[in-house]
Amino acid sequence: MNKKSIIRIDVVSDVVCPWCYIGKRRLEKAIEGTQLSDSVQVKDVEIIYRAYQLDPSVPNKGIYFQTYMENRFGTGFVSKFQQVEQAAQTEGLNFDFSSLPKAINTFTLHRILMIALKDGIQSEIKEAFMKAYFINKQDLTQENVLVELLEKYGWAAEKTLGIINSDVATDEVKEEMNYYRQLGVTGVPYFIFNQKYAVSGAQPAEVFMEILEKVSKEMAVEMEEGQVCDVEGENC
């Protein structure tokens, strides 16, 4: 399969966005579901995670989660997340908002993800971050936690600390967030298929499958139309 046949999906999301994690699982389920179809296969899909911050005002050290949420929603904030927890459960994700340690600023995580994209391991790191935060309840503001996580993907501690304690990729992340803001993205997750079709929210896997198959069929037609002789005879 050549590069032109790959479906690119840009996913605008934040590490600490619960619906982004649910949407990620549903997209993955849709991609797996296409294995039953002749239209598109999982190997034909490239996912790129794009930066978005739900709350850039959170300090770098984070805020005790219960305090942060009570300031926003009041003392009964946990009940507001029951629907999210139930939706997560159906996707095999065990969320418990009453036990999350901190609300965190994710800008550094997005910088790491930007470098991870260049290293070809962005999807793996994105999953690692979300699992660490939502499932394992780890504090991603702690350098030692990030070092340990990224060592599993071949990054030496020096590399991780070098990113954390510098401004590397800062301009790139800011430009990316500004770009999608200008496109009108005001909530996440937000999925863009082949820079043509946009879907907002953690849609059911069936919706993602329909779009994948639609895009795949369109690409097949474009490729077929492209295989012709030109008037100069250079392609024949």
C-alpha positions as a Markdown table, in Angstrom:
| # | Residue | x | y | z |
|---|---|---|---|---|
| 1 | Met | 0.0 | 0.0 | 0.0 |
| 2 | Asn | 1.6 | 3.3 | -1.1 |
| 3 | Lys | 1.7 | 6.5 | 1.0 |
| 4 | Lys | -1.1 | 8.1 | -1.0 |
| 5 | Ser | -3.6 | 5.4 | 0.1 |
| 6 | Ile | -3.1 | 6.1 | 3.8 |
| 7 | Ile | -6.0 | 7.8 | 5.6 |
| 8 | Arg | -4.7 | 10.5 | 7.9 |
| 9 | Ile | -6.7 | 11.3 | 11.0 |
| 10 | Asp | -5.8 | 14.4 | 13.0 |
| 11 | Val | -7.2 | 14.2 | 16.5 |
| 12 | Val | -7.3 | 17.4 | 18.4 |
| 13 | Ser | -7.4 | 16.5 | 22.1 |
| 14 | Asp | -6.0 | 17.0 | 25.6 |
| 15 | Val | -4.4 | 14.4 | 27.8 |
| 16 | Val | -6.7 | 15.2 | 30.7 |
| 17 | Cys | -9.9 | 15.2 | 28.7 |
| 18 | Pro | -12.0 | 12.1 | 29.6 |
| 19 | Trp | -14.2 | 12.2 | 26.5 |
| 20 | Cys | -10.9 | 12.4 | 24.5 |
| 21 | Tyr | -9.9 | 9.0 | 26.0 |
| 22 | Ile | -13.3 | 7.6 | 25.3 |
| 23 | Gly | -13.3 | 8.9 | 21.8 |
| 24 | Lys | -9.8 | 7.4 | 21.3 |
| 25 | Arg | -11.1 | 4.0 | 22.2 |
| 26 | Arg | -14.1 | 4.3 | 19.9 |
| 27 | Leu | -11.9 | 5.4 | 17.0 |
| 28 | Glu | -9.6 | 2.4 | 17.7 |
| 29 | Lys | -12.7 | 0.1 | 17.8 |
| 30 | Ala | -13.8 | 1.5 | 14.4 |
| 31 | Ile | -10.4 | 0.9 | 12.8 |
| 32 | Glu | -10.4 | -2.6 | 14.1 |
| 33 | Gly | -13.9 | -3.1 | 12.8 |
| 34 | Thr | -12.8 | -2.2 | 9.3 |
| 35 | Gln | -10.9 | -5.5 | 9.3 |
| 36 | Leu | -14.2 | -7.1 | 8.5 |
| 37 | Ser | -14.5 | -4.8 | 5.5 |
| 38 | Asp | -12.7 | -4.8 | 2.1 |
| 39 | Ser | -12.8 | -1.0 | 2.1 |
| 40 | Val | -10.0 | 0.0 | 4.5 |
| 41 | Gln | -7.6 | -1.8 | 6.8 |
| 42 | Val | -6.0 | -0.7 | 10.0 |
| 43 | Lys | -2.6 | -0.6 | 8.4 |
| 44 | Asp | -3.9 | 2.1 | 6.1 |
| 45 | Val | -4.6 | 4.6 | 8.9 |
| 46 | Glu | -2.2 | 7.2 | 10.3 |
| 47 | Ile | -3.3 | 9.0 | 13.5 |
| 48 | Ile | -1.7 | 12.3 | 14.6 |
| 49 | Tyr | -2.6 | 13.8 | 17.9 |
| 50 | Arg | -2.9 | 17.6 | 17.9 |
| 51 | Ala | -2.5 | 19.8 | 21.0 |
| 52 | Tyr | -5.3 | 21.4 | 22.9 |
| 53 | Gln | -5.6 | 22.6 | 26.5 |
| 54 | Leu | -8.8 | 22.5 | 28.3 |
| 55 | Asp | -7.5 | 24.9 | 31.0 |
| 56 | Pro | -4.2 | 26.5 | 30.4 |
| 57 | Ser | -4.6 | 28.6 | 33.6 |
| 58 | Val | -3.8 | 25.6 | 35.8 |
| 59 | Pro | -0.4 | 26.1 | 37.4 |
| 60 | Asn | 2.5 | 23.9 | 36.4 |
| 61 | Lys | 2.6 | 22.1 | 39.7 |
| 62 | Gly | -1.1 | 21.3 | 39.4 |
| 63 | Ile | -4.0 | 21.7 | 41.8 |
| 64 | Tyr | -5.5 | 19.2 | 44.2 |
| 65 | Phe | -8.3 | 17.7 | 42.0 |
| 66 | Gln | -11.1 | 17.9 | 44.5 |
| 67 | Thr | -10.4 | 21.6 | 45.2 |
| 68 | Tyr | -10.2 | 22.4 | 41.5 |
| 69 | Met | -13.5 | 20.7 | 40.7 |
| 70 | Glu | -15.3 | 22.1 | 43.7 |
| 71 | Asn | -14.3 | 25.6 | 42.6 |
| 72 | Arg | -15.7 | 24.9 | 39.2 |
| 73 | Phe | -18.8 | 22.8 | 39.9 |
| 74 | Gly | -19.5 | 22.9 | 43.6 |
| 75 | Thr | -19.2 | 20.2 | 46.3 |
| 76 | Gly | -21.3 | 17.7 | 44.3 |
| 77 | Phe | -19.0 | 17.6 | 41.3 |
| 78 | Val | -18.5 | 13.8 | 41.4 |
| 79 | Ser | -22.1 | 13.2 | 40.5 |
| 80 | Lys | -21.6 | 15.3 | 37.3 |
| 81 | Phe | -19.2 | 12.7 | 36.1 |
| 82 | Gln | -21.3 | 9.7 | 36.5 |
| 83 | Gln | -22.3 | 9.7 | 32.8 |
| 84 | Val | -18.7 | 10.0 | 31.8 |
| 85 | Glu | -17.7 | 7.1 | 34.0 |
| 86 | Gln | -20.5 | 4.9 | 32.7 |
| 87 | Ala | -19.5 | 5.7 | 29.1 |
| 88 | Ala | -15.9 | 5.0 | 29.8 |
| 89 | Gln | -16.9 | 1.6 | 31.4 |
| 90 | Thr | -18.5 | 0.5 | 28.1 |
| 91 | Glu | -15.2 | 1.1 | 26.4 |
| 92 | Gly | -13.2 | -0.9 | 29.0 |
| 93 | Leu | -11.9 | 2.2 | 30.9 |
| 94 | Asn | -12.3 | 2.4 | 34.6 |
| 95 | Phe | -12.7 | 6.1 | 35.5 |
| 96 | Asp | -13.0 | 7.3 | 39.1 |
| 97 | Phe | -13.0 | 11.0 | 39.3 |
| 98 | Ser | -13.2 | 11.0 | 43.1 |
| 99 | Ser | -9.7 | 9.5 | 43.3 |
| 100 | Leu | -7.8 | 11.6 | 40.7 |
| 101 | Pro | -4.9 | 13.3 | 42.5 |
| 102 | Lys | -4.5 | 16.6 | 40.6 |
| 103 | Ala | -5.8 | 18.8 | 37.9 |
| 104 | Ile | -2.7 | 19.5 | 35.8 |
| 105 | Asn | -1.4 | 21.8 | 33.2 |
| 106 | Thr | -0.7 | 19.7 | 30.1 |
| 107 | Phe | 1.5 | 22.1 | 28.1 |
| 108 | Thr | 4.7 | 20.2 | 28.8 |
| 109 | Leu | 2.9 | 16.9 | 27.9 |
| 110 | His | 2.0 | 18.3 | 24.6 |
| 111 | Arg | 5.6 | 19.4 | 24.0 |
| 112 | Ile | 6.7 | 15.8 | 24.7 |
| 113 | Leu | 4.0 | 14.5 | 22.4 |
| 114 | Met | 5.3 | 16.8 | 19.7 |
| 115 | Ile | 8.8 | 15.3 | 20.0 |
| 116 | Ala | 7.3 | 11.8 | 20.2 |
| 117 | Leu | 5.6 | 12.4 | 16.8 |
| 118 | Lys | 8.9 | 13.1 | 15.3 |
| 119 | Asp | 10.3 | 9.9 | 16.9 |
| 120 | Gly | 7.4 | 7.8 | 15.5 |
| 121 | Ile | 6.0 | 6.9 | 18.9 |
| 122 | Gln | 3.4 | 9.5 | 19.5 |
| 123 | Ser | 0.4 | 7.2 | 19.6 |
| 124 | Glu | 2.1 | 5.0 | 22.2 |
| 125 | Ile | 3.0 | 8.0 | 24.4 |
| 126 | Lys | -0.5 | 9.5 | 24.1 |
| 127 | Glu | -2.0 | 6.2 | 25.4 |
| 128 | Ala | 0.6 | 6.0 | 28.1 |
| 129 | Phe | -0.1 | 9.5 | 29.4 |
| 130 | Met | -3.9 | 9.0 | 29.4 |
| 131 | Lys | -3.7 | 5.6 | 31.1 |
| 132 | Ala | -1.3 | 7.0 | 33.7 |
| 133 | Tyr | -3.6 | 9.9 | 34.5 |
| 134 | Phe | -7.1 | 8.4 | 34.3 |
| 135 | Ile | -6.5 | 4.7 | 35.2 |
| 136 | Asn | -3.3 | 4.6 | 37.3 |
| 137 | Lys | -4.0 | 8.0 | 39.0 |
| 138 | Gln | -0.3 | 9.1 | 38.5 |
| 139 | Asp | 0.9 | 12.6 | 39.0 |
| 140 | Leu | 2.1 | 13.7 | 35.6 |
| 141 | Thr | 3.6 | 16.9 | 37.0 |
| 142 | Gln | 6.4 | 14.8 | 38.6 |
| 143 | Glu | 9.6 | 14.5 | 36.6 |
| 144 | Asn | 10.3 | 11.0 | 37.9 |
| 145 | Val | 6.9 | 9.8 | 36.8 |
| 146 | Leu | 7.5 | 11.1 | 33.3 |
| 147 | Val | 11.0 | 9.7 | 33.2 |
| 148 | Glu | 9.8 | 6.2 | 34.2 |
| 149 | Leu | 7.0 | 6.3 | 31.7 |
| 150 | Leu | 9.1 | 7.3 | 28.8 |
| 151 | Glu | 12.0 | 5.0 | 29.6 |
| 152 | Lys | 9.6 | 2.2 | 28.5 |
| 153 | Tyr | 9.6 | 3.7 | 25.0 |
| 154 | Gly | 13.4 | 4.0 | 24.7 |
| 155 | Trp | 13.9 | 7.6 | 25.9 |
| 156 | Ala | 16.8 | 8.0 | 28.3 |
| 157 | Ala | 16.1 | 10.1 | 31.4 |
| 158 | Glu | 18.4 | 12.8 | 30.0 |
| 159 | Lys | 16.2 | 13.2 | 27.0 |
| 160 | Thr | 13.0 | 13.5 | 29.0 |
| 161 | Leu | 14.5 | 15.9 | 31.5 |
| 162 | Gly | 16.0 | 17.9 | 28.7 |
| 163 | Ile | 12.6 | 18.4 | 27.2 |
| 164 | Ile | 10.8 | 19.1 | 30.5 |
| 165 | Asn | 13.4 | 21.7 | 31.6 |
| 166 | Ser | 13.7 | 23.6 | 28.4 |
| 167 | Asp | 11.4 | 25.4 | 25.9 |
| 168 | Val | 11.9 | 22.8 | 23.1 |
| 169 | Ala | 8.8 | 22.5 | 20.9 |
| 170 | Thr | 7.1 | 25.4 | 22.8 |
| 171 | Asp | 6.6 | 27.5 | 19.7 |
| 172 | Glu | 5.4 | 24.5 | 17.7 |
| 173 | Val | 2.7 | 23.6 | 20.3 |
| 174 | Lys | 1.5 | 27.2 | 20.5 |
| 175 | Glu | 1.3 | 27.4 | 16.8 |
| 176 | Glu | -0.6 | 24.2 | 16.6 |
| 177 | Met | -3.1 | 25.1 | 19.2 |
| 178 | Asn | -3.6 | 28.5 | 17.6 |
| 179 | Tyr | -4.1 | 26.9 | 14.2 |
| 180 | Tyr | -7.0 | 24.7 | 15.4 |
| 181 | Arg | -8.5 | 27.5 | 17.4 |
| 182 | Gln | -8.6 | 29.6 | 14.2 |
| 183 | Leu | -10.3 | 26.6 | 12.5 |
| 184 | Gly | -13.1 | 27.0 | 15.1 |
| 185 | Val | -12.2 | 24.1 | 17.3 |
| 186 | Thr | -13.7 | 25.0 | 20.7 |
| 187 | Gly | -14.1 | 21.6 | 22.3 |
| 188 | Val | -12.4 | 18.2 | 22.2 |
| 189 | Pro | -12.1 | 15.6 | 21.0 |
| 190 | Tyr | -12.2 | 16.8 | 17.4 |
| 191 | Phe | -11.4 | 14.4 | 14.5 |
| 192 | Ile | -10.4 | 15.4 | 11.0 |
| 193 | Phe | -10.2 | 12.8 | 8.4 |
| 194 | Asn | -7.9 | 13.4 | 5.4 |
| 195 | Gln | -8.1 | 17.2 | 6.1 |
| 196 | Lys | -11.6 | 17.0 | 4.6 |
| 197 | Tyr | -14.2 | 15.6 | 7.0 |
| 198 | Ala | -14.5 | 16.8 | 10.6 |
| 199 | Val | -16.3 | 15.1 | 13.5 |
| 200 | Ser | -16.7 | 16.7 | 16.9 |
| 201 | Gly | -17.0 | 14.7 | 20.1 |
| 202 | Ala | -16.6 | 11.1 | 21.1 |
| 203 | Gln | -18.9 | 9.7 | 18.5 |
| 204 | Pro | -20.0 | 6.0 | 18.5 |
| 205 | Ala | -17.6 | 3.6 | 16.7 |
| 206 | Glu | -20.2 | 3.1 | 14.0 |
| 207 | Val | -20.0 | 6.8 | 13.0 |
| 208 | Phe | -16.2 | 6.6 | 12.7 |
| 209 | Met | -16.5 | 3.4 | 10.6 |
| 210 | Glu | -18.9 | 5.1 | 8.2 |
| 211 | Ile | -16.4 | 8.0 | 7.7 |
| 212 | Leu | -13.4 | 5.7 | 7.3 |
| 213 | Glu | -15.2 | 3.6 | 4.6 |
| 214 | Lys | -16.4 | 6.8 | 2.8 |
| 215 | Val | -13.0 | 8.3 | 2.7 |
| 216 | Ser | -11.5 | 5.0 | 1.6 |
| 217 | Lys | -13.9 | 4.6 | -1.3 |
| 218 | Glu | -13.2 | 8.2 | -2.4 |
| 219 | Met | -9.5 | 7.6 | -2.3 |
| 220 | Ala | -9.9 | 4.4 | -4.3 |
| 221 | Val | -11.8 | 6.3 | -7.0 |
| 222 | Glu | -9.1 | 9.1 | -7.1 |
| 223 | Met | -6.3 | 6.5 | -7.5 |
| 224 | Glu | -8.2 | 4.7 | -10.2 |
| 225 | Glu | -8.8 | 8.0 | -12.1 |
| 226 | Gly | -5.1 | 8.8 | -11.8 |
| 227 | Gln | -3.9 | 5.7 | -13.6 |
| 228 | Val | -4.1 | 7.0 | -17.2 |
| 229 | Cys | -1.9 | 7.8 | -20.2 |
| 230 | Asp | -1.3 | 11.5 | -20.7 |
| 231 | Val | -1.2 | 13.3 | -24.1 |
| 232 | Glu | 2.6 | 13.3 | -24.1 |
| 233 | Gly | 2.7 | 9.6 | -23.7 |
| 234 | Glu | 5.1 | 9.9 | -20.8 |
| 235 | Asn | 3.1 | 7.5 | -18.6 |
| 236 | Cys | 2.5 | 4.8 | -21.2 |
